[in-house]
CSV table of C-alpha atoms and ligand atoms in Angstrom, one decimal:
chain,number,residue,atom,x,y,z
Q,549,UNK,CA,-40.8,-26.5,-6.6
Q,550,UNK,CA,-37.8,-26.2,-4.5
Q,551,UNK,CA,-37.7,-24.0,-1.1
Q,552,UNK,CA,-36.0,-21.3,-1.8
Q,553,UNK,CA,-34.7,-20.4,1.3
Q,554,UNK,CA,-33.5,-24.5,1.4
Q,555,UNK,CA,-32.0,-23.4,-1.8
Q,556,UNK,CA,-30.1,-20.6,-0.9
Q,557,UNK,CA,-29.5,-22.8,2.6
Q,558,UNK,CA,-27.8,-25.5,1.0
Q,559,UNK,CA,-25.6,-23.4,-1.7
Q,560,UNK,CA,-24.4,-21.2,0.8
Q,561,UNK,CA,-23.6,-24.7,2.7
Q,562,UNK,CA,-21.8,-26.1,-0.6
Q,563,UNK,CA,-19.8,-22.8,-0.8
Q,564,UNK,CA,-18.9,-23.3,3.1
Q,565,UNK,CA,-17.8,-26.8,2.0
Q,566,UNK,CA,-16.0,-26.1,-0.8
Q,567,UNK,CA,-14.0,-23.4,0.7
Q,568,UNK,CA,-13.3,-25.3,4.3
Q,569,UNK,CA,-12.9,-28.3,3.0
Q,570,UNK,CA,-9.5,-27.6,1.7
Q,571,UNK,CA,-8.3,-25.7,4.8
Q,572,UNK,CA,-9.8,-28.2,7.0
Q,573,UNK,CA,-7.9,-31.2,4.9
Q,574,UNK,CA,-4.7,-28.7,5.0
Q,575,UNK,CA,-5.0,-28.8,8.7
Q,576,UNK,CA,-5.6,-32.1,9.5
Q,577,UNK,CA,-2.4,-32.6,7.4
Q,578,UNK,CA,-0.6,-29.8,9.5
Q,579,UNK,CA,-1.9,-31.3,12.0
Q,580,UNK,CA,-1.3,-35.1,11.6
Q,581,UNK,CA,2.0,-34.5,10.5
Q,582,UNK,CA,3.0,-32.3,14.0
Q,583,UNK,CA,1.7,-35.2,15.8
Q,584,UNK,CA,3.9,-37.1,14.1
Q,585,UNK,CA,6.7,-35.1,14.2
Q,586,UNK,CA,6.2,-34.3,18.1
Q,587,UNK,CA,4.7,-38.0,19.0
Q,588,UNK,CA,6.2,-37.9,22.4
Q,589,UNK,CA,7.5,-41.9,22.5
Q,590,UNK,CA,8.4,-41.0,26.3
Q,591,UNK,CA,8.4,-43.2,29.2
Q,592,UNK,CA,7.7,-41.7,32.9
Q,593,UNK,CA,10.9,-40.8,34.1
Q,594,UNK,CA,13.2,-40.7,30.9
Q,595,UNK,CA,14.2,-38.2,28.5
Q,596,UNK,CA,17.1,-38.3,26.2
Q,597,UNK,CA,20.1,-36.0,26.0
Q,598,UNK,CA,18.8,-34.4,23.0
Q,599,UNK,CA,15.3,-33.7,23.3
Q,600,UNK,CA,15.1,-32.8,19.6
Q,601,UNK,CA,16.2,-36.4,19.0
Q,602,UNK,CA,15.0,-38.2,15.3
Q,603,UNK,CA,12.2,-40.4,15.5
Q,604,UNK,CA,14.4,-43.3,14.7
Q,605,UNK,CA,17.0,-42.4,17.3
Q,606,UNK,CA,14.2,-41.9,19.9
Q,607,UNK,CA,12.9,-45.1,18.9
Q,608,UNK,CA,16.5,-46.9,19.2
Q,609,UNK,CA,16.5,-45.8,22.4
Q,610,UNK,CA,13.1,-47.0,23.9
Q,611,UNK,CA,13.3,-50.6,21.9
Q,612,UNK,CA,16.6,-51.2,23.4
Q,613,UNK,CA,15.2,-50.4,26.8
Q,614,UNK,CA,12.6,-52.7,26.0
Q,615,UNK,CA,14.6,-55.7,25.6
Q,616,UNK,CA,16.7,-55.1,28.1
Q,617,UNK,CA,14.9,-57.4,30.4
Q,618,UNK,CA,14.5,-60.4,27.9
Q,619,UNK,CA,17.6,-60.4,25.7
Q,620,UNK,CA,20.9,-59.7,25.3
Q,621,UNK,CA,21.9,-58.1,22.2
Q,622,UNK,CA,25.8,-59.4,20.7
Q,623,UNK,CA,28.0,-57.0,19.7
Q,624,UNK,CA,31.3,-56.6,17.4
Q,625,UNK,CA,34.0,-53.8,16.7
Q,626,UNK,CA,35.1,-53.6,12.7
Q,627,UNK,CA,32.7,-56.6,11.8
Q,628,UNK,CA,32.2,-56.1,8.3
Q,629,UNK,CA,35.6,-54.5,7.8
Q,630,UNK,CA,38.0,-57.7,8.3
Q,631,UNK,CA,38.6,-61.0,10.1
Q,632,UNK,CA,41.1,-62.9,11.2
Q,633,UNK,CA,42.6,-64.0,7.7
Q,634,UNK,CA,40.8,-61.5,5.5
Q,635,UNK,CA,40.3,-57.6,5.0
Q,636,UNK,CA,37.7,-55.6,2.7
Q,637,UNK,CA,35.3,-58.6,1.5
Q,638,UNK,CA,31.7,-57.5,0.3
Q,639,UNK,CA,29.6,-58.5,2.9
Q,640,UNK,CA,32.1,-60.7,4.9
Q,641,UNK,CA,32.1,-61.6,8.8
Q,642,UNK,CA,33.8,-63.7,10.8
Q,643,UNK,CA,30.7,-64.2,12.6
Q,644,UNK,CA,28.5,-64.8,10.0
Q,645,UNK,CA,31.3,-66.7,8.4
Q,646,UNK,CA,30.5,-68.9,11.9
Q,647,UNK,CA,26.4,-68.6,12.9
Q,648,UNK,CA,25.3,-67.3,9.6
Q,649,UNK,CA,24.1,-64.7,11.1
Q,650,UNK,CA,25.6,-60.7,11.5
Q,651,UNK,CA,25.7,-59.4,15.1
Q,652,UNK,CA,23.5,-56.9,16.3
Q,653,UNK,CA,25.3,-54.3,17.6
Q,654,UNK,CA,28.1,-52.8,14.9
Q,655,UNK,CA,31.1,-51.1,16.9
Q,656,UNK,CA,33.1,-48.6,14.9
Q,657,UNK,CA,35.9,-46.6,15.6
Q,658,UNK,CA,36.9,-43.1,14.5
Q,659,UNK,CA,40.7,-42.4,15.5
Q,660,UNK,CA,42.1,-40.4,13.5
Q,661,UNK,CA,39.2,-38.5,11.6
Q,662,UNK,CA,40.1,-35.0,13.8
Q,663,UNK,CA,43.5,-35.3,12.1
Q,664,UNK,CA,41.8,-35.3,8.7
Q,665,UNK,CA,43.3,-38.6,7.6
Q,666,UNK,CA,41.3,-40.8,5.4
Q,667,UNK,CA,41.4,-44.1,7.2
Q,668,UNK,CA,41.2,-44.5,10.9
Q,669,UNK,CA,44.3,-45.7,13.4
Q,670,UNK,CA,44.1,-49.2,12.7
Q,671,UNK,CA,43.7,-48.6,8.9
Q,672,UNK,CA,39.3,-48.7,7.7
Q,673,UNK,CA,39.0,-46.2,4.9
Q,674,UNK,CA,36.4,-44.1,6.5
Q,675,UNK,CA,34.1,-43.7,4.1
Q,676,UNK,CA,33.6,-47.3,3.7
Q,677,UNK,CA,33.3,-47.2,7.3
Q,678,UNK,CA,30.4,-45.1,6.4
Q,679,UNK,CA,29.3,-47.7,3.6
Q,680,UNK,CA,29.2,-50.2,6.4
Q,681,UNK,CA,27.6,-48.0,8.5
Q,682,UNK,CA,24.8,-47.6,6.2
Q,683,UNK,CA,24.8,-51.2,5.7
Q,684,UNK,CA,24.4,-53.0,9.0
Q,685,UNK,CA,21.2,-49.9,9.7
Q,686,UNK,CA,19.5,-50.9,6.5
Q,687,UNK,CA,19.8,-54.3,7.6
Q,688,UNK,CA,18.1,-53.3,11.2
Q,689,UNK,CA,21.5,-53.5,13.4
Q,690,UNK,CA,22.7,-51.4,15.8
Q,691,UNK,CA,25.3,-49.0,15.0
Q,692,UNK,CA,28.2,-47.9,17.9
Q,693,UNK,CA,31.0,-45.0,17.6
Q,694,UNK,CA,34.1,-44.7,19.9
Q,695,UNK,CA,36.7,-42.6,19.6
Q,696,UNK,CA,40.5,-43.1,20.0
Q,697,UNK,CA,41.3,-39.4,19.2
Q,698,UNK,CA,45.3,-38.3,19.1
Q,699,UNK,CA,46.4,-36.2,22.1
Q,700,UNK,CA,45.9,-32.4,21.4
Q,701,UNK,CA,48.5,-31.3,23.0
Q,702,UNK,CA,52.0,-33.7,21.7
Q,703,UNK,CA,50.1,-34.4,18.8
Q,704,UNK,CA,50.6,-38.2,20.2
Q,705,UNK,CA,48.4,-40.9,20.0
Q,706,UNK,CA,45.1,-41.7,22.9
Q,707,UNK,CA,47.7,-43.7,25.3
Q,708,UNK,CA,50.2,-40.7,24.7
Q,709,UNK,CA,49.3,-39.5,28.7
Q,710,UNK,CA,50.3,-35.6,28.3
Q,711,UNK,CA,47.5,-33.9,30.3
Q,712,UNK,CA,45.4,-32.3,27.2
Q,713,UNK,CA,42.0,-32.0,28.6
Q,714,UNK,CA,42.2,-28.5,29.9
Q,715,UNK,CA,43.5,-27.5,26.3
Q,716,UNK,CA,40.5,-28.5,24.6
Q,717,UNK,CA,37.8,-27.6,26.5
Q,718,UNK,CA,36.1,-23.5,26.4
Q,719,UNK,CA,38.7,-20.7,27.4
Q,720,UNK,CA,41.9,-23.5,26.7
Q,721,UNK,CA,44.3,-22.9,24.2
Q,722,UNK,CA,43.3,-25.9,21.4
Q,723,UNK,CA,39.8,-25.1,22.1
Q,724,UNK,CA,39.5,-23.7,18.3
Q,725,UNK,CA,41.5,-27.1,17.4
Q,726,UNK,CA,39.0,-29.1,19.3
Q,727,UNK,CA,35.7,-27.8,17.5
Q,728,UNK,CA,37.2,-28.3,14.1
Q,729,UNK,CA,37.5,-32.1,15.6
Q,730,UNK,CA,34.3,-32.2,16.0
Q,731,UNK,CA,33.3,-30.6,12.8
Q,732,UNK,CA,34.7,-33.3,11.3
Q,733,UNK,CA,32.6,-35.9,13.4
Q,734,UNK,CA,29.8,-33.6,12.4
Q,735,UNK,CA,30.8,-34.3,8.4
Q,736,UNK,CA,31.2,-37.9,9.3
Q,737,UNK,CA,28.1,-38.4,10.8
Q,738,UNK,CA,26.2,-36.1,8.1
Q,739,UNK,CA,27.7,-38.2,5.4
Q,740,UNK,CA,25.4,-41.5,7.1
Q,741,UNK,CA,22.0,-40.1,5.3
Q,742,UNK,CA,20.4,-43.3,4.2
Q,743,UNK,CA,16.9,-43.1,1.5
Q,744,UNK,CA,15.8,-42.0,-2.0
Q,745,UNK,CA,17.5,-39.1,-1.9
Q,746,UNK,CA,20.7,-39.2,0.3
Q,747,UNK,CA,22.9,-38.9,-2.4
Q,748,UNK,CA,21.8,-35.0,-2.6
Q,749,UNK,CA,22.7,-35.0,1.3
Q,750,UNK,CA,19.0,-35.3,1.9
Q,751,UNK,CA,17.4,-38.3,3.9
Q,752,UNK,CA,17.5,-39.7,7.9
Q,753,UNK,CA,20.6,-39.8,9.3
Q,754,UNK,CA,21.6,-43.5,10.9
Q,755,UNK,CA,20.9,-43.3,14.8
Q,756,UNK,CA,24.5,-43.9,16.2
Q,757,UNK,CA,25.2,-44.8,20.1
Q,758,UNK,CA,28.1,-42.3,20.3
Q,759,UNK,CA,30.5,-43.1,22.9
Q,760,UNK,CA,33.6,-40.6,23.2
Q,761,UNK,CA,36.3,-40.5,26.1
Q,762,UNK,CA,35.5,-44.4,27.3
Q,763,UNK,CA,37.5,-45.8,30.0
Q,764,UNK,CA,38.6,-43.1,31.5
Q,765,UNK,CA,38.4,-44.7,35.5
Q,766,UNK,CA,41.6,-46.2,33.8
Q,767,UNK,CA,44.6,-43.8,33.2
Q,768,UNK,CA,45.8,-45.1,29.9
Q,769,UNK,CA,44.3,-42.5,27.6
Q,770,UNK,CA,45.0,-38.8,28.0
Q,771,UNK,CA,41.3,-38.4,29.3
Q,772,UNK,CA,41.5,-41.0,31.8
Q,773,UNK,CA,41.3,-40.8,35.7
Q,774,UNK,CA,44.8,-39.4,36.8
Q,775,UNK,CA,45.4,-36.8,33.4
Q,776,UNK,CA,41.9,-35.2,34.4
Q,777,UNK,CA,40.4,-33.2,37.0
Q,778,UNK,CA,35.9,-34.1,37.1
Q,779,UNK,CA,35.5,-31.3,36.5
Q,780,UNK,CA,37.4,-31.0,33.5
Q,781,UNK,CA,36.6,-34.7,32.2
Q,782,UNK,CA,32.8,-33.0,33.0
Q,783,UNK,CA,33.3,-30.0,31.0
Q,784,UNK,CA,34.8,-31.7,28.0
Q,785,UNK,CA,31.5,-33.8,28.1
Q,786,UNK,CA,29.3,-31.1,28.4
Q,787,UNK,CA,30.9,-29.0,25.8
Q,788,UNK,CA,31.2,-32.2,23.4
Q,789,UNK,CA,27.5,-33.0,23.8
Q,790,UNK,CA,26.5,-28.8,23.4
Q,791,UNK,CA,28.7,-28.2,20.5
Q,792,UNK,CA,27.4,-31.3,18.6
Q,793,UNK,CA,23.4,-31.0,19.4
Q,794,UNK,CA,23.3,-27.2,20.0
Q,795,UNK,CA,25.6,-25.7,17.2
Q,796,UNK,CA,26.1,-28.7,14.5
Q,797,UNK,CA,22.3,-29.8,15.0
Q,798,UNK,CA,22.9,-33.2,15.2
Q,799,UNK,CA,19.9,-34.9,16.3
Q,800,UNK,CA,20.6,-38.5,15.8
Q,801,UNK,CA,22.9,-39.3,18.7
Q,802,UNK,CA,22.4,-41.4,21.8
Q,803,UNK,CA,25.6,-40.2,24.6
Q,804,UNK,CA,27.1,-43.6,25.7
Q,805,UNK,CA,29.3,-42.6,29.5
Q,806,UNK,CA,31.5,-45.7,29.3
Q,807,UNK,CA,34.1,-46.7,32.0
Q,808,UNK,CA,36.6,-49.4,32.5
Q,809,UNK,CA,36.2,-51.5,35.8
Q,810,UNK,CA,34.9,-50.4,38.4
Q,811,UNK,CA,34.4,-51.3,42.7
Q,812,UNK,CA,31.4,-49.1,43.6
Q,813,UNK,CA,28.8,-46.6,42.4
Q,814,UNK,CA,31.1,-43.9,43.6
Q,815,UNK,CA,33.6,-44.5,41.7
Q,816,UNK,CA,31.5,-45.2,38.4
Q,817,UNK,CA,30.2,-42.0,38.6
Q,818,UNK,CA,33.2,-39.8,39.6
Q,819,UNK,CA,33.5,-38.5,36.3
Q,820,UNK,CA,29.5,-38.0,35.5
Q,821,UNK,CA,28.8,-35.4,33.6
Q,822,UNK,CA,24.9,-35.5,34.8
Q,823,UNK,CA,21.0,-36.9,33.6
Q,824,UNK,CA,20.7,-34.4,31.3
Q,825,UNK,CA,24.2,-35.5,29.3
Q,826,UNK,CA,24.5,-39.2,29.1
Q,827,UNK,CA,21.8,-42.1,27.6
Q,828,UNK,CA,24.0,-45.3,28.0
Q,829,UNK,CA,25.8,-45.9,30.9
Q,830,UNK,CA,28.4,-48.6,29.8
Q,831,UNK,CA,31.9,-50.2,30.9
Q,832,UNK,CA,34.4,-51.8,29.4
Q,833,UNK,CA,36.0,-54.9,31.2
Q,834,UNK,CA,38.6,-57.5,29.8
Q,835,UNK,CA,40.0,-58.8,32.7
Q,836,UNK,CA,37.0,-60.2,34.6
Q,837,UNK,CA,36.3,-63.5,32.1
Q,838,UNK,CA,39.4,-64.7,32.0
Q,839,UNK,CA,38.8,-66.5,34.6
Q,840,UNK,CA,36.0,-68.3,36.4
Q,841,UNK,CA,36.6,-66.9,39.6
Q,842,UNK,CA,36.0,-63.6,37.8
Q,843,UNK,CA,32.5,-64.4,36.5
Q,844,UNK,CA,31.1,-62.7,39.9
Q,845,UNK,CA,33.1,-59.4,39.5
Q,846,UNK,CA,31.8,-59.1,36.1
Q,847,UNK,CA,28.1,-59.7,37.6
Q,848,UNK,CA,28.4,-57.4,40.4
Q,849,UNK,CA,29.8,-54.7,38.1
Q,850,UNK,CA,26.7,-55.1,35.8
Q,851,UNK,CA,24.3,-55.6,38.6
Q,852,UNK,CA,25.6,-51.7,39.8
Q,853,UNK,CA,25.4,-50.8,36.2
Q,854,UNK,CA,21.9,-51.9,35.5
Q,855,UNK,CA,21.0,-50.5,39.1
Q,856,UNK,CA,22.2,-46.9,38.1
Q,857,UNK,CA,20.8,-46.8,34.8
Q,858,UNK,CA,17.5,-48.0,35.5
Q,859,UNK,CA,17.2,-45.6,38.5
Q,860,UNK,CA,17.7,-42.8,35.9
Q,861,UNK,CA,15.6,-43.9,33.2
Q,862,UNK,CA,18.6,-44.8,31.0
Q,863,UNK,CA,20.4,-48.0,28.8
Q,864,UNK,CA,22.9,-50.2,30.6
Q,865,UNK,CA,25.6,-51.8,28.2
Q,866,UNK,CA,28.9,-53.8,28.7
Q,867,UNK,CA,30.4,-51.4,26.0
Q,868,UNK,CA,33.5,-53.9,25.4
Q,869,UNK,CA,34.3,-57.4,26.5
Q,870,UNK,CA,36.2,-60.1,25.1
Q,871,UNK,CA,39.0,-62.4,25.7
Q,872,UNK,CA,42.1,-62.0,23.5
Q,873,UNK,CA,42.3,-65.1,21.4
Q,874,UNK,CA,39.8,-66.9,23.3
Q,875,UNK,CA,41.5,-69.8,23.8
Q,876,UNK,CA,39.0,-71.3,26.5
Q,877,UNK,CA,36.5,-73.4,23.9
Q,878,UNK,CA,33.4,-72.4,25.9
Q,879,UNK,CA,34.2,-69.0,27.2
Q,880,UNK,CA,30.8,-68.1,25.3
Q,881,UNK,CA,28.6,-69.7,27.1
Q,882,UNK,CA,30.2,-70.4,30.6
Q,883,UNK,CA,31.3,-67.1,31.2
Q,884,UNK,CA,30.0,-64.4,29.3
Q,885,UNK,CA,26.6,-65.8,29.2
Q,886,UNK,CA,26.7,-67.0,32.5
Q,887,UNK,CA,27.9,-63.4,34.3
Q,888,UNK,CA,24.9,-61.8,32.6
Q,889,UNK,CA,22.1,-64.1,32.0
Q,890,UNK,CA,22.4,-66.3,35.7
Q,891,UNK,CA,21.7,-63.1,37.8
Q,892,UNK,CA,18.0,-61.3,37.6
Q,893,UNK,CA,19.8,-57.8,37.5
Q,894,UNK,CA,22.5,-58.4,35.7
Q,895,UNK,CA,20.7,-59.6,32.6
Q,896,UNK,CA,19.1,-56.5,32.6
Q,897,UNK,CA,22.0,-54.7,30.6
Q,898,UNK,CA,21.2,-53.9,26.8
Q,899,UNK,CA,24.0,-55.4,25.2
Q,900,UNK,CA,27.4,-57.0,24.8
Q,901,UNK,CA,30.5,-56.0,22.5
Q,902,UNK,CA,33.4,-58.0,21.7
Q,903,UNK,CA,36.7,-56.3,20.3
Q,904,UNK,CA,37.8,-56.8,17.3
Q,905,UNK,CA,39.1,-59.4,15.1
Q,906,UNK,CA,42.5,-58.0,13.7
Q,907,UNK,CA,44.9,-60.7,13.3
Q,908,UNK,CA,45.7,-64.4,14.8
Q,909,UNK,CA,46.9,-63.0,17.9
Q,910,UNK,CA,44.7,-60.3,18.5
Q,911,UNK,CA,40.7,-61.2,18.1
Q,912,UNK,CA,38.0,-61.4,20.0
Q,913,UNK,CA,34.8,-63.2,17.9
Q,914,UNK,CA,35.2,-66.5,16.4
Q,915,UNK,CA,36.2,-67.6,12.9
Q,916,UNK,CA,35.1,-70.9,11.1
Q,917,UNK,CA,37.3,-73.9,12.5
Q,918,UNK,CA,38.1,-71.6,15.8
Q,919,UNK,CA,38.6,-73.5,19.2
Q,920,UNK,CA,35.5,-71.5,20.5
Q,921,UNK,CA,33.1,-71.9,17.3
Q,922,UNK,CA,30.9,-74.5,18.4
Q,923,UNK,CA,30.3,-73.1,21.7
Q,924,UNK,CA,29.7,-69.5,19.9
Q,925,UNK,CA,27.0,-71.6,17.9
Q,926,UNK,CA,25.3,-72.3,21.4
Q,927,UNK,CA,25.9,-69.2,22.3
Q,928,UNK,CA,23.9,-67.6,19.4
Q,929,UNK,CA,21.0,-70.3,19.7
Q,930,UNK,CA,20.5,-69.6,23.5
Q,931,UNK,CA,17.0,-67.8,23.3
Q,932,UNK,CA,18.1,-64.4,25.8
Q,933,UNK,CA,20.9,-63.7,23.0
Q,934,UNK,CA,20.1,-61.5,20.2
Q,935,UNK,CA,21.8,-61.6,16.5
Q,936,UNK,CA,21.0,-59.3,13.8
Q,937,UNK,CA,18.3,-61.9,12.8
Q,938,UNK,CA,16.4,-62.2,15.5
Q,939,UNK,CA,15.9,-58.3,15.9
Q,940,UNK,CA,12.8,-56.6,15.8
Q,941,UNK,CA,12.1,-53.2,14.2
Q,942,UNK,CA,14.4,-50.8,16.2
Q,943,UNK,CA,14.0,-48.1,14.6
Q,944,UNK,CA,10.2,-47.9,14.6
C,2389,BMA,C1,42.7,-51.4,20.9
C,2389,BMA,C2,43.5,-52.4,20.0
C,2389,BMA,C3,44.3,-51.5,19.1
C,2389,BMA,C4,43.4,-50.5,18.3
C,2389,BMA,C5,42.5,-49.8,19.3
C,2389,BMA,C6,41.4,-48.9,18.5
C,2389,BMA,O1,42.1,-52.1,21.9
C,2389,BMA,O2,42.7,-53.2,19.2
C,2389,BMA,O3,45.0,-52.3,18.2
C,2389,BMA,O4,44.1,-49.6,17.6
C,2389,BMA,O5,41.8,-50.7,20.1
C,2389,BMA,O6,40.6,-49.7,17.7
């Protein structure tokens, strides 16, 4: 005969069972899935801009850091848009076309999108830009935004040098103009949902390194050095980087500070907007490589860079590079390579972007039969250099 008492024991446990076992597995769900959502993925000393960051941008950010000390990761503008003797081929690149292989970092550029116009200044139909977008993520690249925005104020284009800043930014007059700008980006950027369902507007949006009002220690664009006050250029930032996290909830965006040249640290960060507002410090330099002699500037530039941003927890990048028709056959290797990869800080930096390739007498990658092809061959089998097929997982 059974205990009774056992009996009534062991129901009363069953019932306990049945009933927690439910709430307990609910929890543990609850529970697994806050972990996952929160999983801090920090490093001592670095947070992002956005706190609130996706997973994958998070993850974007802290692989790139990773590499930084091994590789170099090689960068294009408009890849998959055009080369040098063709426009709007499925799949196309000039340098695939050469290496058979797609870079790693994907420039794009969005001039023209606060004006409401379909294609951007130098003619990409923006929402294959965003196909293309899509693409080069899916495919485990790395995806790069500037922004050649018209002047506010003449209604000009980015070299038109009216001062505008102080228009745009809260309490100017084209302040209202300025947000609807960036409502637009805010579409833009929406419209890069990749998954099952992003067709209904649902599914992750495509971590992008965003990197608005670049060169500005330069004073060709109306943002740059002598149109702008810091504290303006600062308070355009700012407001750019609120506006977008804060008020469009964007949470997929990585702040890229980019200058042109630059002589000192001072200098580099005359215009900073601050830690807390910037995850990539970049610069842009064409003149250094076109000569030998220049090789050292274009280390000591990146040894600063890599100094500042690792000092802060942050990415460095040479945002934009290239030599205009790159008529010297081994520019690849003996001077790009050799600025960044012969010095033990300079190599440091994350990546590498050439310009585009627009037309015969304005490109900046290869194309098959090009004077610098075989040495861009060498270039892409050198072990510290990074294509879109030697990647890891970034996004992981
Ligand atoms: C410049 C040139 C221009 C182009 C602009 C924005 O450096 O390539 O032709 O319009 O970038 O992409």
């Amino acid at each position: 005969m059974m205990d009774k008492n056992f009996d009534t024991a062991r129901s009363k446990l069953n019932r306990v069972v049945v009933c927690v076992a439910p709430v307990s597995f609910l929890l543990l769900t609850v529970m697994f899935a806050a972990c996952r959502a929160t999983a801090p993925l920090t490093e001592p000393g670095t947070t992002l801009t956005d706190a609130g960051a996706s997973r994958a941008t998070r993850a974007l950010f802290y692989n790139l850091k990773r590499l930084a000390p091994d590789y170099l990761l090689f960068g294009h503008q408009d890849d998959l848009a055009y080369g040098v003797t063709w426009k709007r081929e499925d799949k196309r690149s000039d340098v695939h076309d050469v290496v058979g292989a797609y870079p790693a970092v994907y420039g794009w550029e969005i001039g023209h999108l606060e004006i409401g116009a379909p294609a951007n200044l130098d003619t990409v139909d923006f929402r294959d830009m965003q196909r293309w977008i899509k693409e080069g993520y899916k495919r485990g690249g790395v995806i790069t935004i500037s922004w050649h925005m018209n002047n506010p104020v003449s209604g000009g284009s980015s070299w038109d040098t009216t001062r505008a800043v102080y228009s745009i930014i809260p309490g100017g007059r084209n302040h209202a103009m300025y947000r609807q700008w960036l409502d637009r980006f805010a579409d833009f950027v929406g419209g890069l949902k990749t998954g099952p369902f992003s067709w209904l507007g649902l599914g992750k949006p495509v971590p992008i390194i965003f990197r608005p009002f670049h060169e500005h220690t330069g004073s060709w664009f109306w943002w740059g050095r002598d149109l702008v006050t810091p504290e303006e250029y600062v308070a355009l930032w700012r407001f750019t980087v609120e506006y977008l996290r804060d008020e469009k909830g964007l949470h997929n965006l990585l702040y890229a500070y980019s200058t042109d040249r630059f002589d000192s640290e001072d200098e580099y960060l005359e215009h900073y907007p601050g830690d807390d507002y910037v995850d990539l410090l970049g610069c842009d330099d064409y003149g250094a490589l076109r000569t030998d002699a220049g090789v050292a500037d274009m280390t000591r530039q990146l040894r600063i860079l890599v100094e500042m941003a690792e000092s802060r927890g942050k990415i460095a990048a040479l945002t934009e590079t290239g030599l205009e028709r790159i008529p010297f056959p081994t520019w690849w290797t003996d001077r790009l390579l050799r600025a960044i990869e012969s010095d033990s800080t300079a190599r440091r930096i994350s990546y590498a972007l050439v310009w585009r390739n627009a037309r015969a007498s304005h490109h900046y990658a290869p194309h098959p039969g090009h004077v610098s092809a075989e040495n861009f061959k060498r270039f892409y089998e050198h072990p510290f250099v990074l294509f879109e097929d030697g990647l890891p997982k970034l996004y992981r």
